[in-house]
């Protein structure tokens, strides 16, 4: 829809209202959608959005809390689900889990309140939740986002072997460390770790008395870090096992990515529904806080405002704990002109801006304080 003049939105301070509503969004994308709000050209779609927002408001008025709709999802994550042999990382899998879990919570909430808010229930009625997404991810990852050993038989075997080899390597290293300490060759810290290998911290003066691989020195070269020769063989075996583990984990994640890729259309739909609900929820919270409602709407040349508040003035005064004075007026086919007179700062301009802003808000899908 073309609005003239083009700077009408700024002239009426509509962006200030949008910023206020944006603050009630749970998702960054929802906030961006609010800031990009504009007048609808489709009358039926406008009425649908207004009624959905009013449904959210009615729940709030009944002190029924709408679940927070926060979830983290990067567009790249969904894009990778379309890519053959793609491999999501742990954070990306948990993005999908967050999306699926949030949607499940919303589904349960709207199902419980479907008689109170049938319009909201209609938004998700034909898009059932998919708990199998959460189950598949939880089967592979633990709470710390580490791939479980039980994710595959090979990974379980490799990790058991790593644990066994590591215990043997630790016993060998401790025996050598005790011997070096008894000879007074070690520095104050005794040992360190380099490239996932335990190394001895040998005093510089005695570095030639210990056989091993050099792994660097301290800043002042007072300590030399050496991997004892007796540990090299078993450490090499561990390195090979770690490489096997890395490859097996990647294989598991590629398999999981492929398994979840079939749900990509539903996940895209979940995201879009949640973002839409997030904007509705934000508008409803704004309406609840500032006493806005859904007025009667007509297609005739008739306008009647009863106790209408200027939204921007209402926001500013509410933050300063000041009262705001409403205005009432009526225009129709027989009374198309209204003359407002009075002294400066008497309310003439604010009345004009109130009428324009309320109309713009309503046509952009927002409830208005009347």
Short mmCIF file of C-alpha atoms in Angstrom, two decimals:
data_model
loop_
_atom_site.label_atom_id
_atom_site.label_comp_id
_atom_site.label_asym_id
_atom_site.label_seq_id
_atom_site.Cartn_x
_atom_site.Cartn_y
_atom_site.Cartn_z
CA UNK A 1 0.00 0.00 0.00
CA UNK A 2 1.29 3.47 -0.94
CA UNK A 3 0.98 6.03 1.84
CA UNK A 4 1.20 9.72 1.11
CA UNK A 5 3.10 11.69 2.11
CA UNK A 6 5.94 9.15 2.14
CA UNK A 7 7.32 10.49 5.43
CA UNK A 8 3.94 10.15 7.17
CA UNK A 9 5.17 7.33 9.41
CA UNK A 10 8.03 9.45 10.77
CA UNK A 11 5.83 12.56 11.03
CA UNK A 12 3.38 10.64 13.21
CA UNK A 13 6.21 9.09 15.33
CA UNK A 14 5.14 5.57 14.37
CA UNK A 15 8.76 4.28 14.70
CA UNK A 16 8.66 5.11 18.43
CA UNK A 17 5.66 2.83 18.86
CA UNK A 18 7.43 0.09 16.89
CA UNK A 19 10.51 0.37 19.10
CA UNK A 20 8.33 -0.03 22.19
CA UNK A 21 6.60 -3.12 20.82
CA UNK A 22 9.91 -4.56 19.63
CA UNK A 23 11.08 -4.64 23.23
CA UNK A 24 8.45 -7.27 24.01
CA UNK A 25 9.70 -9.71 21.35
CA UNK A 26 11.55 -12.86 22.39
CA UNK A 27 13.41 -13.32 19.10
CA UNK A 28 15.64 -10.95 17.12
CA UNK A 29 13.79 -11.85 13.90
CA UNK A 30 10.47 -11.06 15.54
CA UNK A 31 11.83 -7.68 16.58
CA UNK A 32 12.96 -7.00 13.01
CA UNK A 33 9.49 -7.92 11.73
CA UNK A 34 7.93 -5.43 14.14
CA UNK A 35 10.27 -2.64 13.05
CA UNK A 36 9.41 -3.37 9.42
CA UNK A 37 5.65 -3.14 10.03
CA UNK A 38 3.66 -1.28 7.38
CA UNK A 39 0.03 -0.80 6.41
CA UNK A 40 -1.68 -3.88 4.96
CA UNK A 41 -3.23 -3.64 1.51
CA UNK A 42 -5.18 -6.90 2.00
CA UNK A 43 -8.23 -6.15 4.16
CA UNK A 44 -8.92 -9.81 4.99
CA UNK A 45 -5.30 -10.44 6.03
CA UNK A 46 -5.34 -7.30 8.18
CA UNK A 47 -8.47 -8.44 10.01
CA UNK A 48 -6.93 -11.88 10.57
CA UNK A 49 -3.77 -10.41 12.15
CA UNK A 50 -5.80 -8.03 14.32
CA UNK A 51 -8.03 -10.84 15.55
CA UNK A 52 -5.06 -13.10 16.26
CA UNK A 53 -3.46 -10.29 18.26
CA UNK A 54 -6.71 -9.77 20.12
CA UNK A 55 -6.78 -13.51 20.94
CA UNK A 56 -3.34 -13.17 22.55
CA UNK A 57 -4.58 -10.14 24.48
CA UNK A 58 -7.65 -12.00 25.76
CA UNK A 59 -5.37 -14.71 27.19
CA UNK A 60 -3.30 -12.07 28.98
CA UNK A 61 -6.45 -10.44 30.36
CA UNK A 62 -7.39 -13.85 31.79
CA UNK A 63 -3.90 -13.97 33.37
CA UNK A 64 -2.89 -16.86 31.14
CA UNK A 65 0.80 -16.46 30.35
CA UNK A 66 1.82 -17.12 26.78
CA UNK A 67 5.11 -19.11 26.73
CA UNK A 68 8.24 -17.23 25.77
CA UNK A 69 9.02 -17.95 22.14
CA UNK A 70 12.78 -17.58 22.29
CA UNK A 71 14.93 -19.90 20.21
CA UNK A 72 18.29 -19.57 18.50
CA UNK A 73 18.49 -20.47 14.84
CA UNK A 74 20.93 -19.35 12.19
CA UNK A 75 19.68 -19.41 8.61
CA UNK A 76 22.87 -21.26 7.67
CA UNK A 77 21.80 -24.20 9.83
CA UNK A 78 18.62 -24.72 7.82
CA UNK A 79 20.55 -24.15 4.58
CA UNK A 80 23.01 -26.93 5.46
CA UNK A 81 20.13 -29.37 5.82
CA UNK A 82 19.68 -29.04 2.04
CA UNK A 83 23.35 -29.81 1.34
CA UNK A 84 24.38 -33.36 0.51
CA UNK A 85 26.86 -34.92 3.00
CA UNK A 86 26.68 -31.79 5.17
CA UNK A 87 27.79 -32.01 8.78
CA UNK A 88 26.21 -29.76 11.40
CA UNK A 89 28.25 -29.00 14.50
CA UNK A 90 27.00 -29.45 18.06
CA UNK A 91 25.77 -25.85 18.38
CA UNK A 92 23.76 -26.15 15.17
CA UNK A 93 22.13 -29.39 16.31
CA UNK A 94 21.12 -27.69 19.54
CA UNK A 95 19.67 -24.79 17.53
CA UNK A 96 17.37 -27.30 15.85
CA UNK A 97 16.61 -28.87 19.23
CA UNK A 98 15.75 -25.45 20.68
CA UNK A 99 13.43 -24.75 17.77
CA UNK A 100 11.67 -28.12 18.03
CA UNK A 101 11.38 -27.89 21.83
CA UNK A 102 9.99 -24.35 21.78
CA UNK A 103 7.47 -25.35 19.15
CA UNK A 104 6.43 -28.40 21.21
CA UNK A 105 5.86 -26.20 24.27
CA UNK A 106 3.76 -23.78 22.21
CA UNK A 107 1.76 -26.65 20.71
CA UNK A 108 0.91 -28.02 24.15
CA UNK A 109 -0.03 -24.54 25.41
CA UNK A 110 -2.30 -23.75 22.45
CA UNK A 111 -3.89 -27.20 22.60
CA UNK A 112 -4.75 -26.65 26.26
CA UNK A 113 -6.24 -23.24 25.39
CA UNK A 114 -7.75 -24.05 21.99
CA UNK A 115 -11.26 -23.22 23.21
CA UNK A 116 -10.14 -19.86 24.60
CA UNK A 117 -8.02 -18.95 21.58
CA UNK A 118 -9.23 -20.94 18.55
CA UNK A 119 -7.60 -18.52 16.08
CA UNK A 120 -4.18 -19.21 17.60
CA UNK A 121 -4.83 -22.94 17.67
CA UNK A 122 -5.62 -22.76 13.96
CA UNK A 123 -2.09 -21.50 13.33
CA UNK A 124 -0.51 -24.77 14.46
CA UNK A 125 -3.35 -27.28 14.22
CA UNK A 126 -2.10 -28.76 10.95
CA UNK A 127 1.60 -28.61 11.87
CA UNK A 128 2.06 -31.16 14.67
CA UNK A 129 5.16 -31.17 16.84
CA UNK A 130 8.02 -33.54 16.01
CA UNK A 131 9.43 -34.98 19.26
CA UNK A 132 11.57 -37.40 17.24
CA UNK A 133 13.87 -34.51 16.36
CA UNK A 134 14.62 -33.94 20.04
CA UNK A 135 14.97 -37.67 20.69
CA UNK A 136 17.41 -38.14 17.80
CA UNK A 137 19.64 -35.29 18.99
CA UNK A 138 19.50 -36.41 22.64
CA UNK A 139 20.47 -39.93 21.59
CA UNK A 140 23.73 -38.57 20.15
CA UNK A 141 24.56 -35.68 22.52
CA UNK A 142 24.62 -35.36 26.29
CA UNK A 143 23.65 -32.23 28.26
CA UNK A 144 27.13 -30.77 27.78
CA UNK A 145 26.80 -31.07 23.98
CA UNK A 146 29.40 -33.87 23.91
CA UNK A 147 28.79 -36.82 21.60
CA UNK A 148 27.81 -39.81 23.77
CA UNK A 149 29.98 -42.92 23.70
CA UNK A 150 26.77 -44.88 23.16
CA UNK A 151 26.19 -43.05 19.85
CA UNK A 152 27.89 -45.96 18.06
CA UNK A 153 29.60 -49.26 18.90
CA UNK A 154 32.83 -48.10 17.25
CA UNK A 155 32.93 -44.87 19.27
CA UNK A 156 32.35 -46.81 22.48
CA UNK A 157 35.18 -49.20 21.59
CA UNK A 158 37.57 -46.38 20.63
CA UNK A 159 36.92 -44.43 23.83
CA UNK A 160 37.36 -47.54 25.98
CA UNK A 161 40.72 -48.13 24.30
CA UNK A 162 41.67 -44.46 24.78
CA UNK A 163 40.87 -44.71 28.48
CA UNK A 164 42.95 -47.89 28.83
CA UNK A 165 45.92 -46.44 26.93
CA UNK A 166 45.70 -43.15 28.82
CA UNK A 167 45.84 -44.93 32.17
CA UNK A 168 48.92 -46.84 31.03
CA UNK A 169 50.54 -43.62 29.74
CA UNK A 170 49.82 -41.88 33.04
CA UNK A 171 51.45 -44.68 35.04
CA UNK A 172 54.57 -44.56 32.87
CA UNK A 173 54.75 -40.75 33.05
CA UNK A 174 54.28 -40.65 36.84
CA UNK A 175 57.02 -43.22 37.34
CA UNK A 176 59.44 -41.14 35.24
CA UNK A 177 58.36 -37.90 36.90
CA UNK A 178 59.03 -39.31 40.37
CA UNK A 179 62.48 -40.46 39.24
CA UNK A 180 63.33 -37.04 37.76
CA UNK A 181 62.02 -35.26 40.85
CA UNK A 182 64.21 -37.49 43.04
CA UNK A 183 67.24 -36.37 41.05
CA UNK A 184 66.24 -32.69 41.38
CA UNK A 185 65.94 -32.16 37.63
CA UNK A 186 62.40 -30.74 37.55
CA UNK A 187 61.31 -27.12 37.80
CA UNK A 188 58.72 -25.80 40.25
CA UNK A 189 55.72 -26.78 38.13
CA UNK A 190 57.01 -30.30 37.46
CA UNK A 191 55.00 -30.92 34.30
CA UNK A 192 52.86 -29.31 31.61
CA UNK A 193 50.75 -30.30 28.58
CA UNK A 194 51.63 -29.68 24.92
CA UNK A 195 49.63 -30.92 21.91
CA UNK A 196 47.57 -33.11 24.27
CA UNK A 197 50.74 -34.78 25.58
CA UNK A 198 52.11 -34.60 29.12
CA UNK A 199 55.65 -33.20 29.20
CA UNK A 200 58.25 -32.80 31.94
CA UNK A 201 59.34 -29.30 32.98
CA UNK A 202 63.12 -29.81 33.15
CA UNK A 203 65.42 -27.12 34.54
CA UNK A 204 67.49 -25.67 31.70
CA UNK A 205 70.77 -26.70 33.32
CA UNK A 206 69.77 -30.40 33.22
CA UNK A 207 68.05 -30.63 29.83
CA UNK A 208 70.83 -32.82 28.42
CA UNK A 209 70.32 -35.44 31.12
CA UNK A 210 66.81 -36.44 29.99
CA UNK A 211 66.04 -38.38 26.82
CA UNK A 212 62.93 -37.26 24.99
CA UNK A 213 61.32 -34.97 22.44
CA UNK A 214 61.65 -31.22 22.90
CA UNK A 215 58.27 -29.41 23.04
CA UNK A 216 59.39 -25.83 23.75
CA UNK A 217 60.63 -23.75 26.66
CA UNK A 218 59.38 -21.14 29.13
CA UNK A 219 59.52 -17.42 28.32
CA UNK A 220 62.81 -16.95 30.14
CA UNK A 221 64.18 -20.30 28.91
CA UNK A 222 64.61 -21.45 32.49
CA UNK A 223 62.49 -24.56 31.82
CA UNK A 224 62.55 -26.99 28.91
CA UNK A 225 59.51 -29.11 28.17
CA UNK A 226 60.41 -32.66 27.19
CA UNK A 227 58.28 -35.67 26.37
CA UNK A 228 60.07 -38.67 27.94
CA UNK A 229 61.33 -41.21 25.41
CA UNK A 230 59.54 -44.03 27.28
CA UNK A 231 56.16 -42.28 26.65
CA UNK A 232 56.52 -41.59 22.93
CA UNK A 233 55.28 -44.98 21.72
CA UNK A 234 52.11 -45.08 23.79
CA UNK A 235 51.43 -41.38 23.13
CA UNK A 236 51.61 -42.08 19.40
CA UNK A 237 49.09 -44.88 19.87
CA UNK A 238 46.82 -42.44 21.71
CA UNK A 239 47.18 -39.89 18.92
CA UNK A 240 46.01 -42.49 16.39
CA UNK A 241 43.06 -43.36 18.62
CA UNK A 242 42.12 -39.68 18.96
CA UNK A 243 42.17 -39.41 15.16
CA UNK A 244 39.90 -42.47 14.93
CA UNK A 245 37.58 -40.89 17.47
CA UNK A 246 37.43 -37.63 15.50
CA UNK A 247 36.60 -39.47 12.27
CA UNK A 248 33.92 -41.61 13.94
CA UNK A 249 32.30 -38.55 15.53
CA UNK A 250 32.20 -36.84 12.15
CA UNK A 251 30.60 -39.94 10.61
CA UNK A 252 27.95 -39.93 13.36
CA UNK A 253 27.20 -36.23 12.86
CA UNK A 254 26.93 -36.59 9.08
CA UNK A 255 24.46 -39.45 9.62
CA UNK A 256 22.44 -37.38 12.11
CA UNK A 257 22.44 -34.38 9.75
CA UNK A 258 21.10 -36.58 6.96
CA UNK A 259 18.47 -38.04 9.30
CA UNK A 260 17.19 -34.58 10.27
CA UNK A 261 17.36 -33.15 6.76
CA UNK A 262 14.04 -34.82 5.85
CA UNK A 263 12.36 -32.58 8.45
CA UNK A 264 13.66 -29.35 6.95
CA UNK A 265 10.29 -28.21 5.49
CA UNK A 266 8.61 -28.70 8.87
CA UNK A 267 11.45 -26.92 10.69
CA UNK A 268 11.13 -23.95 8.34
CA UNK A 269 7.40 -23.94 9.03
CA UNK A 270 8.02 -24.15 12.81
CA UNK A 271 10.35 -21.15 12.60
CA UNK A 272 7.86 -19.07 10.62
CA UNK A 273 4.98 -19.91 12.95
CA UNK A 274 7.00 -19.09 16.07
CA UNK A 275 8.19 -15.77 14.64
CA UNK A 276 4.59 -14.87 13.73
CA UNK A 277 3.43 -15.82 17.23
CA UNK A 278 6.30 -13.82 18.71
CA UNK A 279 5.10 -10.67 16.93
CA UNK A 280 1.50 -11.33 18.00
CA UNK A 281 2.60 -11.88 21.59
CA UNK A 282 4.66 -8.65 21.58
CA UNK A 283 1.70 -6.67 20.21
CA UNK A 284 -0.58 -8.21 22.84
CA UNK A 285 1.81 -7.37 25.69
CA UNK A 286 1.97 -3.80 24.41
CA UNK A 287 -1.84 -3.66 24.22
CA UNK A 288 -2.17 -5.08 27.75
CA UNK A 289 0.32 -2.60 29.17
CA UNK A 290 -1.16 0.48 27.48
CA UNK A 291 -4.85 -0.41 27.48
CA UNK A 292 -5.18 -0.97 23.74
CA UNK A 293 -8.01 -2.97 22.18
CA UNK A 294 -9.52 -4.08 18.89
CA UNK A 295 -12.07 -1.45 17.84
CA UNK A 296 -15.02 -1.90 15.53
CA UNK A 297 -13.82 -1.53 11.96
CA UNK A 298 -15.93 -0.26 9.08
CA UNK A 299 -15.39 0.45 5.39
CA UNK A 300 -17.60 3.53 5.45
CA UNK A 301 -16.43 7.12 5.68
CA UNK A 302 -16.99 7.13 9.41
CA UNK A 303 -14.60 7.65 12.31
CA UNK A 304 -15.51 7.67 15.98
CA UNK A 305 -12.87 7.71 18.69
CA UNK A 306 -13.85 7.46 22.34
CA UNK A 307 -11.19 8.23 24.94
CA UNK A 308 -8.40 7.86 22.41
CA UNK A 309 -4.84 8.24 23.67
CA UNK A 310 -1.88 9.31 21.60
CA UNK A 311 0.32 6.16 21.79
CA UNK A 312 3.66 8.00 21.82
CA UNK A 313 2.54 10.46 24.48
CA UNK A 314 1.12 7.57 26.49
CA UNK A 315 4.45 5.71 26.35
CA UNK A 316 6.45 8.78 27.40
CA UNK A 317 4.07 9.74 30.22
CA UNK A 318 3.83 6.17 31.52
CA UNK A 319 7.60 6.03 31.91
CA UNK A 320 7.50 9.36 33.77
CA UNK A 321 4.50 8.25 35.84
CA UNK A 322 2.41 11.12 34.47
CA UNK A 323 -1.24 11.07 33.45
CA UNK A 324 -2.24 11.32 29.80
CA UNK A 325 -5.42 13.07 28.71
CA UNK A 326 -7.48 11.24 26.05
CA UNK A 327 -9.57 12.83 23.35
CA UNK A 328 -12.87 11.89 21.72
CA UNK A 329 -14.16 12.89 18.28
CA UNK A 330 -16.54 11.78 15.55
CA UNK A 331 -16.54 12.24 11.76
CA UNK A 332 -18.97 10.82 9.19
CA UNK A 333 -20.58 11.55 5.82
CA UNK A 334 -22.71 14.36 7.28
CA UNK A 335 -19.96 15.80 9.48
CA UNK A 336 -16.76 15.57 7.47
CA UNK A 337 -14.96 18.58 8.97
CA UNK A 338 -13.87 19.17 12.53
CA UNK A 339 -12.54 22.57 13.60
CA UNK A 340 -10.18 22.59 16.57
CA UNK A 341 -9.27 25.93 18.10
CA UNK A 342 -7.43 27.01 21.17
CA UNK A 343 -4.18 28.49 22.50
CA UNK A 344 -0.67 27.18 21.84
CA UNK A 345 0.03 23.85 23.54
CA UNK A 346 -3.71 23.37 23.81
CA UNK A 347 -3.74 19.98 22.09
CA UNK A 348 -4.55 20.82 18.47
CA UNK A 349 -1.50 19.17 16.85
CA UNK A 350 -1.50 16.19 19.19
CA UNK A 351 -5.15 15.53 18.33
CA UNK A 352 -4.36 15.50 14.59
CA UNK A 353 -1.37 13.22 15.16
CA UNK A 354 -3.44 10.94 17.40
CA UNK A 355 -6.02 10.36 14.67
CA UNK A 356 -3.36 9.71 12.04
CA UNK A 357 -1.19 7.49 14.22
CA UNK A 358 -4.08 5.37 15.48
CA UNK A 359 -5.27 4.81 11.90
CA UNK A 360 -1.76 3.89 10.74
CA UNK A 361 -1.25 1.53 13.68
CA UNK A 362 -4.57 -0.20 13.08
CA UNK A 363 -3.91 -0.64 9.36
CA UNK A 364 -0.49 -2.07 10.24
CA UNK A 365 -1.97 -4.75 12.49
CA UNK A 366 -1.68 -3.16 15.95
CA UNK A 367 -4.38 -2.79 18.58
CA UNK A 368 -4.93 0.82 19.59
CA UNK A 369 -5.42 2.62 22.93
CA UNK A 370 -9.05 3.76 22.63
#
